[in-house]
Amino acid sequence: MPNLKDLRNRISSVKATRKITKAMQMVAAAKLRRAQEAATAARPYAERMDQLMASLGRRIPDKRGVSPLLVGTGKDDVHLLVVMTGERGLAGGFNANIAKLARNDIQRLLSEGKTVKLLMVGRKGAEALRREFEDRYVDRLDLRGVRQVAFTHADDIANKVFALFEAGEFDVATIYFAEFKSVISQIPTALQLIPAHIPEDAEPDKPAGAEAVHEYEPSDEEVLGYLLNLNVSTQIFRGLLENVASFYGAQMSAMDAATRNAGEMIDKLTLQYNRQRQANITKELIEIISGAEAL
């Protein structure tokens, strides 16, 4: 059984830890609001992009002359997985859940005889998958020094993907990130980038009354080709913003739970300390009384 000094030291240590977790919770809560607003603001843009590409895709029945970003290479033998996670931990299962989804898909693709390549964005995801799949890494991108994610960061990642695609390094590209739902819910998500996944049920905006008629210049094919390039950067940017919001939401929940657990541990240790102190006092009294009676 620990003595009183050990219990006092442990109580002091847990109290110091609780101060740290409480501070981290408050910082995450302060940053979450801005990150959530940025992620929410990016969603309508990505959805409108899907609608516009769906509208153009329906206007071009013959896809032979269209950008390969839409139709792909005609094969699906080599898959590039762009796994985007956080640079830091202490965020519950945020990083682990994204890595788990990617790991499951890697194992499924390998069992089907496919070749898998990995582009890792974020230190934690690279560390989680390094032991099993480091030989499949084609590149690792570190955003540790980035204070606020901007579209230029997504554009840099997209350019690396384009360079690999133009070099014939893969047939299908998919990004992995966590979609922010709430502070306690972040959904690991896989989104296919190349060939572009255009939802068949996406409906272009229609004004009240007659259906709007759009004409594109210079041509539908050229406009769609430009949008396909922009769409890759847009979806990656959306994934990065969703990840930031999910990270702070998960970290706030994790630090709140850690703070509460620290409080409960302090209460238990304090109770144990008081009992031990009372037992020591009782023992000393018994010894004094016994000695007095012996005299």
Coordinates of C-alpha atoms in Angstrom, one line a residue:
M1 CA 0.0 0.0 0.0
P2 CA 1.4 3.4 -0.9
N3 CA 2.4 5.7 1.9
L4 CA 1.1 9.2 2.5
K5 CA 3.9 10.9 0.6
D6 CA 3.4 8.8 -2.5
L7 CA -0.4 9.5 -2.4
R8 CA 0.3 13.3 -2.1
N9 CA 2.7 13.2 -5.0
R10 CA 0.2 11.2 -7.2
I11 CA -2.6 13.6 -6.3
S12 CA -0.4 16.6 -7.3
S13 CA 0.6 14.9 -10.6
V14 CA -3.0 14.1 -11.5
K15 CA -4.1 17.7 -10.7
A16 CA -1.3 19.0 -13.0
T17 CA -2.5 16.7 -15.7
R18 CA -6.1 17.9 -15.3
K19 CA -5.0 21.5 -15.7
I20 CA -3.3 20.5 -19.0
T21 CA -6.3 18.5 -20.3
K22 CA -8.7 21.3 -19.3
A23 CA -6.5 23.9 -21.1
M24 CA -6.4 21.7 -24.3
Q25 CA -10.1 21.2 -24.2
M26 CA -10.7 25.0 -24.1
V27 CA -8.2 25.6 -26.9
A28 CA -9.9 22.9 -29.0
A29 CA -13.3 24.4 -28.3
A30 CA -12.1 27.8 -29.4
K31 CA -10.6 26.5 -32.6
L32 CA -13.5 24.2 -33.4
R33 CA -16.0 26.9 -34.2
R34 CA -13.9 28.5 -36.9
A35 CA -12.9 25.1 -38.3
Q36 CA -16.5 23.9 -38.3
E37 CA -17.7 27.1 -40.1
A38 CA -14.9 26.6 -42.8
A39 CA -15.9 23.0 -43.3
T40 CA -19.6 23.8 -43.5
A41 CA -19.0 26.6 -45.9
A42 CA -17.0 24.4 -48.3
R43 CA -19.7 21.7 -48.6
P44 CA -22.2 23.7 -50.8
Y45 CA -19.4 24.6 -53.2
A46 CA -18.4 20.9 -53.6
E47 CA -22.0 19.9 -54.0
R48 CA -22.6 22.6 -56.7
M49 CA -19.5 21.3 -58.4
D50 CA -21.0 17.9 -58.5
Q51 CA -24.2 19.3 -59.9
L52 CA -22.5 21.2 -62.6
M53 CA -20.3 18.3 -63.7
A54 CA -23.4 16.0 -63.7
S55 CA -25.2 18.5 -65.9
L56 CA -22.2 18.7 -68.3
G57 CA -21.7 14.9 -68.2
R58 CA -25.3 14.4 -69.4
R59 CA -24.7 16.8 -72.3
I60 CA -21.8 14.8 -73.6
P61 CA -23.0 11.3 -74.5
D62 CA -19.7 10.3 -76.2
K63 CA -17.0 10.2 -73.5
R64 CA -14.2 9.2 -75.8
G65 CA -12.8 12.7 -76.3
V66 CA -13.3 13.8 -72.7
S67 CA -10.5 14.2 -70.1
P68 CA -9.2 11.0 -68.7
L69 CA -9.9 12.4 -65.2
L70 CA -13.6 11.6 -66.0
V71 CA -13.3 8.3 -67.8
G72 CA -10.0 7.0 -66.3
T73 CA -7.6 4.7 -68.0
G74 CA -10.1 2.0 -68.7
K75 CA -8.5 -0.2 -66.0
D76 CA -8.6 -0.5 -62.3
D77 CA -5.4 -2.5 -61.6
V78 CA -3.5 0.1 -59.7
H79 CA -5.1 2.1 -56.9
L80 CA -3.7 5.3 -55.3
L81 CA -5.0 5.9 -51.8
V82 CA -4.5 9.4 -50.5
V83 CA -4.8 9.0 -46.7
M84 CA -5.3 12.3 -44.9
T85 CA -5.0 12.4 -41.1
G86 CA -3.9 14.8 -38.4
E87 CA -0.3 15.8 -37.4
R88 CA -1.0 15.5 -33.7
G89 CA -2.6 13.0 -31.4
L90 CA -4.6 13.3 -28.2
A91 CA -7.8 13.3 -30.3
G92 CA -9.5 10.0 -29.3
G93 CA -10.0 7.7 -32.3
F94 CA -9.8 10.4 -35.0
N95 CA -6.6 9.3 -36.6
A96 CA -7.0 5.6 -35.8
N97 CA -10.5 5.4 -37.5
I98 CA -9.2 6.9 -40.8
A99 CA -6.2 4.6 -40.8
K100 CA -8.5 1.6 -40.0
L101 CA -10.8 2.4 -43.0
A102 CA -7.7 2.7 -45.3
R103 CA -6.2 -0.5 -43.9
N104 CA -9.4 -2.4 -44.6
D105 CA -9.6 -1.1 -48.1
I106 CA -5.9 -1.9 -48.7
Q107 CA -6.4 -5.5 -47.6
R108 CA -9.5 -5.9 -49.7
L109 CA -7.8 -4.5 -52.8
L110 CA -4.8 -6.7 -52.3
S111 CA -7.0 -9.8 -51.8
E112 CA -8.5 -8.9 -55.2
G113 CA -5.1 -8.9 -56.9
K114 CA -4.9 -5.1 -57.2
T115 CA -1.7 -3.0 -56.8
V116 CA -2.0 -0.4 -54.0
K117 CA 0.1 2.8 -53.6
L118 CA -0.2 5.2 -50.8
L119 CA 0.2 9.0 -50.6
M120 CA 0.2 9.9 -46.9
V121 CA -0.9 13.4 -45.8
G122 CA -0.4 13.8 -42.1
R123 CA 2.1 12.3 -39.7
K124 CA -0.2 10.2 -37.6
G125 CA -1.6 8.3 -40.5
A126 CA 1.8 7.6 -41.9
E127 CA 2.9 6.2 -38.5
A128 CA -0.2 4.1 -38.1
L129 CA 0.3 2.3 -41.5
R130 CA 4.1 2.4 -41.7
R131 CA 4.7 -1.0 -40.1
E132 CA 2.5 -2.9 -42.6
F133 CA 2.6 -0.8 -45.8
E134 CA 5.6 1.5 -45.7
D135 CA 6.9 -0.2 -48.9
R136 CA 3.8 1.1 -50.7
Y137 CA 4.3 4.8 -49.8
V138 CA 5.0 6.9 -52.9
D139 CA 5.2 10.1 -50.9
R140 CA 4.6 11.7 -47.5
L141 CA 3.4 15.2 -47.0
D142 CA 3.8 17.0 -43.7
L143 CA 1.4 19.8 -42.8
R144 CA 2.7 20.2 -39.2
G145 CA 3.8 23.8 -39.7
V146 CA 0.5 24.9 -41.3
R147 CA -1.5 27.1 -38.9
Q148 CA -4.5 27.4 -41.2
V149 CA -5.3 25.1 -44.1
A150 CA -5.7 27.0 -47.4
F151 CA -6.7 26.1 -51.0
T152 CA -3.0 26.3 -52.0
H153 CA -2.2 23.3 -49.7
A154 CA -5.0 21.2 -51.4
D155 CA -3.6 22.4 -54.8
D156 CA -0.2 21.1 -53.9
I157 CA -1.5 17.7 -53.1
A158 CA -3.7 17.7 -56.3
N159 CA -0.6 18.5 -58.4
K160 CA 1.2 15.5 -56.9
V161 CA -1.8 13.3 -57.8
F162 CA -1.9 14.8 -61.4
A163 CA 1.8 14.1 -61.8
L164 CA 1.5 10.5 -60.8
F165 CA -1.6 10.1 -63.0
E166 CA 0.1 11.6 -66.0
A167 CA 3.1 9.3 -65.4
G168 CA 0.8 6.3 -65.5
E169 CA 1.4 5.4 -61.9
F170 CA -2.2 4.5 -61.1
D171 CA -5.7 3.9 -62.5
V172 CA -7.9 4.9 -59.6
A173 CA -7.4 7.5 -56.9
T174 CA -9.3 7.7 -53.6
I175 CA -9.0 10.1 -50.7
Y176 CA -9.6 9.2 -47.1
F177 CA -10.7 11.7 -44.4
A178 CA -13.1 12.2 -41.6
E179 CA -16.4 14.0 -42.3
F180 CA -17.4 16.2 -39.4
K181 CA -20.9 15.5 -38.2
S182 CA -20.8 16.8 -34.6
V183 CA -18.4 17.1 -31.7
I184 CA -18.9 13.5 -30.8
S185 CA -19.3 12.1 -34.3
Q186 CA -16.7 12.1 -37.1
I187 CA -17.3 9.7 -39.9
P188 CA -14.3 8.1 -41.7
T189 CA -15.0 8.6 -45.4
A190 CA -13.5 7.4 -48.7
L191 CA -14.2 9.5 -51.8
Q192 CA -13.1 8.5 -55.3
L193 CA -11.2 11.3 -57.1
I194 CA -10.1 9.7 -60.4
P195 CA -12.1 8.7 -62.4
A196 CA -14.4 11.5 -61.1
H197 CA -17.4 10.2 -59.2
I198 CA -20.3 12.1 -60.6
P199 CA -23.6 11.3 -58.8
E200 CA -26.3 10.2 -61.2
D201 CA -29.0 11.7 -59.1
A202 CA -27.4 15.1 -59.0
E203 CA -29.9 17.6 -60.4
P204 CA -28.8 21.0 -61.7
D205 CA -30.5 24.0 -60.2
K206 CA -33.7 25.0 -61.9
P207 CA -35.5 28.3 -61.5
A208 CA -39.1 28.4 -60.7
G209 CA -41.2 27.8 -63.8
A210 CA -39.4 26.8 -67.0
E211 CA -36.2 24.8 -67.0
A212 CA -33.1 26.9 -67.5
V213 CA -31.1 26.4 -70.6
H214 CA -27.3 26.8 -70.4
E215 CA -24.8 27.2 -73.1
Y216 CA -21.1 26.8 -72.4
E217 CA -18.2 28.3 -74.3
P218 CA -15.7 27.4 -75.7
S219 CA -17.3 23.9 -75.6
D220 CA -18.9 21.5 -73.1
E221 CA -15.8 19.2 -73.3
E222 CA -13.3 22.0 -72.5
V223 CA -15.4 23.4 -69.7
L224 CA -15.8 19.9 -68.2
G225 CA -12.1 19.2 -68.5
Y226 CA -11.3 22.4 -66.6
L227 CA -13.9 21.6 -63.9
L228 CA -12.5 18.1 -63.5
N229 CA -9.0 19.5 -62.7
L230 CA -10.6 22.0 -60.3
N231 CA -12.8 19.3 -58.8
V232 CA -9.8 17.3 -57.6
S233 CA -8.4 20.3 -55.7
T234 CA -11.8 21.2 -54.4
Q235 CA -12.5 17.7 -53.0
I236 CA -9.1 17.5 -51.4
F237 CA -9.6 21.0 -49.9
R238 CA -13.0 19.9 -48.5
G239 CA -11.4 16.8 -47.0
L240 CA -8.7 18.8 -45.3
L241 CA -11.2 21.2 -43.9
E242 CA -13.4 18.3 -42.7
N243 CA -10.3 16.8 -41.1
V244 CA -9.5 20.0 -39.2
A245 CA -13.0 20.3 -37.8
S246 CA -13.1 16.6 -37.0
F247 CA -9.7 16.7 -35.2
Y248 CA -10.7 19.6 -32.9
G249 CA -14.1 18.0 -32.2
A250 CA -12.5 14.7 -31.3
Q251 CA -9.8 16.4 -29.3
M252 CA -12.3 18.5 -27.4
S253 CA -14.3 15.3 -26.5
A254 CA -11.2 13.4 -25.6
M255 CA -9.8 16.1 -23.4
D256 CA -13.2 16.6 -21.7
A257 CA -13.4 12.9 -20.9
A258 CA -9.7 13.0 -19.7
T259 CA -10.5 16.0 -17.4
R260 CA -13.5 14.3 -15.9
N261 CA -11.5 11.1 -15.4
A262 CA -8.7 13.0 -13.7
G263 CA -11.3 14.6 -11.4
E264 CA -12.7 11.2 -10.5
M265 CA -9.1 9.8 -9.9
I266 CA -8.3 12.8 -7.6
D267 CA -11.5 12.1 -5.6
K268 CA -10.5 8.4 -5.2
L269 CA -6.9 9.2 -4.3
T270 CA -8.0 11.9 -1.8
L271 CA -10.4 9.4 -0.2
Q272 CA -7.6 6.8 -0.1
Y273 CA -5.2 9.4 1.4
N274 CA -7.7 10.4 4.1
R275 CA -8.3 6.8 5.0
Q276 CA -4.6 6.0 5.2
R277 CA -3.9 9.1 7.3
Q278 CA -6.8 8.2 9.6
A279 CA -5.4 4.7 9.9
N280 CA -2.0 6.0 10.8
I281 CA -3.4 8.3 13.4
T282 CA -5.4 5.5 14.9
K283 CA -2.4 3.3 15.0
E284 CA -0.3 5.9 16.7
L285 CA -3.1 6.5 19.3
I286 CA -3.3 2.8 20.0
E287 CA 0.5 2.6 20.5
I288 CA 0.4 5.6 22.9
I289 CA -2.5 4.3 24.9
S290 CA -1.0 0.8 25.1
G291 CA 2.3 2.2 26.3
A292 CA 0.6 4.3 28.9
E293 CA -1.4 1.3 30.2
A294 CA 1.8 -0.8 30.4
L295 CA 3.4 1.8 32.7

